[in-house]
PDB file of C-alpha atoms in Angstrom:
ATOM      1  CA  MET A  51     121.675 108.501  98.419  1.00 61.00           C
ATOM      2  CA  ILE A  52     123.505 111.463  99.943  1.00 62.00           C
ATOM      3  CA  GLY A  53     124.314 112.869  96.589  1.00 68.00           C
ATOM      4  CA  THR A  54     120.535 112.636  95.584  1.00 68.00           C
ATOM      5  CA  LEU A  55     119.529 114.487  98.678  1.00 68.00           C
ATOM      6  CA  ALA A  56     122.288 117.047  98.185  1.00 72.00           C
ATOM      7  CA  HIS A  57     120.996 117.587  94.738  1.00 66.00           C
ATOM      8  CA  VAL A  58     117.450 117.947  95.898  1.00 68.00           C
ATOM      9  CA  ASP A  59     118.752 120.515  98.566  1.00 67.00           C
ATOM     10  CA  TYR A  60     120.676 122.396  95.856  1.00 72.00           C
ATOM     11  CA  LEU A  61     117.519 122.618  93.677  1.00 67.00           C
ATOM     12  CA  ALA A  62     115.656 124.149  96.830  1.00 67.00           C
ATOM     13  CA  CYS A  63     117.971 127.190  96.636  1.00 71.00           C
ATOM     14  CA  THR A  64     118.425 127.487  92.878  1.00 74.00           C
ATOM     15  CA  GLY A  65     115.130 126.492  91.409  1.00 70.00           C
ATOM     16  CA  LYS A  66     112.947 128.888  89.310  1.00 76.00           C
ATOM     17  CA  SER A  67     109.588 127.483  89.522  1.00 78.00           C
ATOM     18  CA  PRO A  68     106.507 129.026  90.835  1.00 82.00           C
ATOM     19  CA  TRP A  69     106.766 126.643  93.622  1.00 78.00           C
ATOM     20  CA  HIS A  70     110.184 128.125  94.642  1.00 71.00           C
ATOM     21  CA  ARG A  71     108.752 131.487  94.796  1.00 77.00           C
ATOM     22  CA  ALA A  72     105.768 130.520  96.938  1.00 82.00           C
ATOM     23  CA  SER A  73     105.721 131.030 100.841  1.00 81.00           C
ATOM     24  CA  ALA A  74     106.891 128.054 102.943  1.00 79.00           C
ATOM     25  CA  LEU A  75     103.951 128.043 105.302  1.00 84.00           C
ATOM     26  CA  PRO A  76     101.563 127.206 102.577  1.00 87.00           C
ATOM     27  CA  LYS A  77     103.617 124.682 101.078  1.00 87.00           C
ATOM     28  CA  LEU A  78     104.063 123.098 104.552  1.00 88.00           C
ATOM     29  CA  VAL A  79     100.235 122.884 105.038  1.00 89.00           C
ATOM     30  CA  LEU A  80      99.739 121.415 101.738  1.00 91.00           C
ATOM     31  CA  ALA A  81     102.535 118.677 102.258  1.00 91.00           C
ATOM     32  CA  LEU A  82     100.980 117.882 105.469  1.00 92.00           C
ATOM     33  CA  ALA A  83      97.506 117.505 104.010  1.00 94.00           C
ATOM     34  CA  LEU A  84      98.917 115.302 101.368  1.00 93.00           C
ATOM     35  CA  VAL A  85     100.528 113.005 103.818  1.00 93.00           C
ATOM     36  CA  MET A  86      97.499 112.867 106.271  1.00 94.00           C
ATOM     37  CA  ILE A  87      95.301 111.970 103.316  1.00 95.00           C
ATOM     38  CA  ALA A  88      97.681 109.533 101.896  1.00 92.00           C
ATOM     39  CA  VAL A  89      97.855 107.851 105.439  1.00 92.00           C
ATOM     40  CA  PHE A  90      94.318 107.942 106.413  1.00 94.00           C
ATOM     41  CA  ALA A  91      92.729 107.550 102.989  1.00 92.00           C
ATOM     42  CA  PRO A  92      89.581 105.452 103.404  1.00 91.00           C
ATOM     43  CA  SER A  93      89.472 104.369  99.699  1.00 93.00           C
ATOM     44  CA  LEU A  94      91.864 103.350  97.005  1.00 94.00           C
ATOM     45  CA  ARG A  95      90.504 105.786  94.598  1.00 95.00           C
ATOM     46  CA  LEU A  96      91.163 108.868  96.958  1.00 95.00           C
ATOM     47  CA  LEU A  97      94.615 107.341  97.635  1.00 95.00           C
ATOM     48  CA  ILE A  98      95.353 107.253  93.660  1.00 95.00           C
ATOM     49  CA  ALA A  99      93.954 110.648  93.269  1.00 96.00           C
ATOM     50  CA  VAL A 100      96.256 112.044  95.922  1.00 96.00           C
ATOM     51  CA  HIS A 101      99.185 110.130  94.461  1.00 94.00           C
ATOM     52  CA  LEU A 102      98.612 111.607  91.107  1.00 95.00           C
ATOM     53  CA  LEU A 103      98.336 115.049  92.695  1.00 95.00           C
ATOM     54  CA  ALA A 104     101.739 114.491  94.504  1.00 92.00           C
ATOM     55  CA  TRP A 105     103.260 113.455  91.222  1.00 92.00           C
ATOM     56  CA  ALA A 106     101.927 116.743  89.515  1.00 93.00           C
ATOM     57  CA  LEU A 107     103.255 118.735  92.234  1.00 91.00           C
ATOM     58  CA  ALA A 108     106.612 117.157  92.095  1.00 88.00           C
ATOM     59  CA  LEU A 109     106.921 117.347  88.325  1.00 88.00           C
ATOM     60  CA  SER A 110     105.788 121.011  88.268  1.00 89.00           C
ATOM     61  CA  SER A 111     108.667 121.896  90.458  1.00 85.00           C
ATOM     62  CA  ARG A 112     110.897 121.470  87.481  1.00 84.00           C
ATOM     63  CA  MET A 113     112.866 118.624  89.251  1.00 83.00           C
ATOM     64  CA  PRO A 114     114.187 116.086  86.857  1.00 82.00           C
ATOM     65  CA  PRO A 115     112.098 113.130  86.824  1.00 82.00           C
ATOM     66  CA  ARG A 116     114.834 110.748  87.408  1.00 84.00           C
ATOM     67  CA  LEU A 117     115.738 112.666  90.651  1.00 80.00           C
ATOM     68  CA  VAL A 118     112.144 112.662  91.738  1.00 80.00           C
ATOM     69  CA  LEU A 119     112.103 108.792  91.216  1.00 82.00           C
ATOM     70  CA  ALA A 120     115.278 108.233  93.017  1.00 82.00           C
ATOM     71  CA  ALA A 121     114.392 110.529  96.022  1.00 77.00           C
ATOM     72  CA  ALA A 122     110.777 109.311  96.377  1.00 78.00           C
ATOM     73  CA  GLY A 123     111.425 105.757  95.529  1.00 77.00           C
ATOM     74  CA  TYR A 124     113.750 105.259  98.553  1.00 79.00           C
ATOM     75  CA  PRO A 125     110.884 103.949 100.919  1.00 83.00           C
ATOM     76  CA  LEU A 126     109.929 101.327  98.317  1.00 83.00           C
ATOM     77  CA  VAL A 127     112.863  99.133  99.518  1.00 83.00           C
ATOM     78  CA  PHE A 128     111.322  98.992 102.980  1.00 85.00           C
ATOM     79  CA  THR A 129     107.718  98.755 101.659  1.00 87.00           C
ATOM     80  CA  ALA A 130     108.574  95.651  99.788  1.00 86.00           C
ATOM     81  CA  LEU A 131     109.014  93.782 103.089  1.00 87.00           C
ATOM     82  CA  PHE A 132     105.345  94.919 104.117  1.00 85.00           C
ATOM     83  CA  VAL A 133     103.935  93.845 100.787  1.00 86.00           C
ATOM     84  CA  ILE A 134     105.418  90.347 101.023  1.00 86.00           C
ATOM     85  CA  ALA A 135     104.446  90.011 104.742  1.00 86.00           C
ATOM     86  CA  ARG A 136     100.695  91.204 103.888  1.00 82.00           C
ATOM     87  CA  TRP A 137     100.159  89.480 100.710  1.00 82.00           C
ATOM     88  CA  ASP A 138      96.436  88.368 100.538  1.00 85.00           C
ATOM     89  CA  ALA A 139      96.472  87.418  96.773  1.00 84.00           C
ATOM     90  CA  THR A 140      94.628  90.584  95.807  1.00 87.00           C
ATOM     91  CA  TRP A 141      95.831  93.710  94.049  1.00 87.00           C
ATOM     92  CA  ALA A 142      94.317  96.289  96.375  1.00 87.00           C
ATOM     93  CA  THR A 143      96.285  95.549  99.483  1.00 88.00           C
ATOM     94  CA  PRO A 144      99.854  95.753  97.918  1.00 89.00           C
ATOM     95  CA  LEU A 145      98.645  98.775  95.890  1.00 89.00           C
ATOM     96  CA  ARG A 146      97.685 100.394  99.041  1.00 90.00           C
ATOM     97  CA  LEU A 147     100.799  99.445 100.928  1.00 90.00           C
ATOM     98  CA  VAL A 148     102.980 100.901  98.011  1.00 90.00           C
ATOM     99  CA  LEU A 149     100.970 104.017  97.257  1.00 92.00           C
ATOM    100  CA  ARG A 150     100.816 105.411 101.054  1.00 92.00           C
ATOM    101  CA  PRO A 151     104.608 105.799 101.572  1.00 91.00           C
ATOM    102  CA  LEU A 152     105.148 106.680  97.957  1.00 91.00           C
ATOM    103  CA  THR A 153     102.795 109.537  97.992  1.00 92.00           C
ATOM    104  CA  ALA A 154     104.064 110.664 101.424  1.00 91.00           C
ATOM    105  CA  SER A 155     107.629 110.725 100.074  1.00 89.00           C
ATOM    106  CA  LEU A 156     106.549 112.584  96.923  1.00 90.00           C
ATOM    107  CA  ALA A 157     105.046 115.094  98.960  1.00 91.00           C
ATOM    108  CA  ALA A 158     108.270 115.486 101.033  1.00 88.00           C
ATOM    109  CA  VAL A 159     110.513 115.564  98.136  1.00 86.00           C
ATOM    110  CA  TRP A 160     108.385 118.429  96.643  1.00 87.00           C
ATOM    111  CA  LEU A 161     108.448 120.344  99.759  1.00 88.00           C
ATOM    112  CA  VAL A 162     112.210 119.921 100.354  1.00 84.00           C
ATOM    113  CA  ALA A 163     113.128 120.531  96.559  1.00 84.00           C
ATOM    114  CA  THR A 164     110.928 123.735  96.590  1.00 87.00           C
ATOM    115  CA  THR A 165     111.913 125.225 100.009  1.00 83.00           C
ATOM    116  CA  PRO A 166     115.321 126.193 101.159  1.00 75.00           C
ATOM    117  CA  TYR A 167     116.179 124.867 104.619  1.00 64.00           C
ATOM    118  CA  PRO A 168     115.941 128.068 106.524  1.00 62.00           C
ATOM    119  CA  ASP A 169     112.511 128.519 105.308  1.00 60.00           C
ATOM    120  CA  ARG A 170     111.422 124.972 106.350  1.00 59.00           C
ATOM    121  CA  ALA A 171     113.044 125.479 109.668  1.00 59.00           C
ATOM    122  CA  ALA A 172     111.231 128.567 110.593  1.00 58.00           C
ATOM    123  CA  ALA A 173     108.495 130.691 109.181  1.00 58.00           C
ATOM    124  CA  MET A 174     109.549 133.744 107.427  1.00 61.00           C
ATOM    125  CA  VAL A 175     108.121 136.052 110.258  1.00 65.00           C
ATOM    126  CA  LEU A 176     110.326 134.355 112.760  1.00 64.00           C
ATOM    127  CA  GLY A 177     113.454 134.809 110.460  1.00 63.00           C
ATOM    128  CA  VAL A 178     112.616 138.564 109.941  1.00 68.00           C
ATOM    129  CA  ALA A 179     112.048 139.056 113.577  1.00 70.00           C
ATOM    130  CA  THR A 180     115.177 137.327 114.677  1.00 68.00           C
ATOM    131  CA  PHE A 181     117.230 139.519 112.110  1.00 67.00           C
ATOM    132  CA  MET A 182     115.578 142.651 113.253  1.00 69.00           C
ATOM    133  CA  LEU A 183     116.413 141.851 116.957  1.00 74.00           C
ATOM    134  CA  TRP A 184     119.994 140.914 116.088  1.00 64.00           C
ATOM    135  CA  ARG A 185     120.360 144.139 114.170  1.00 57.00           C
ATOM    136  CA  THR A 186     119.118 146.324 117.173  1.00 58.00           C
ATOM    137  CA  ALA A 187     121.068 144.574 119.830  1.00 51.00           C
TER     138      ALA A 187
END
């Protein structure tokens, strides 16, 4: 798992997709919106639509699909316990229980793989302001 995360972080710094050139703040807002909609989606149809959008974002970042599956599928191990515990003999409940964390993790993987750590940790304005203050001191 550490190797997978290291590869995702490496792609954040070396990727060439349009998402890599985009500003960090809009990507943070989009990822947060995807996670919030995934968690609070009232209908299964909306959850599936958001899940497909998360897949589209992750794959459009030019990450290898196998890496996307490895990084985003990590929570599925833990989700399996909830699916077994909440089994109610319908397909909707397990699907909802699987799609929520998978959609959130896809959004997180997309964000981490397209945004270098310094940009995620602080907005660009803060980085520039810190640099300018350091240079003038």
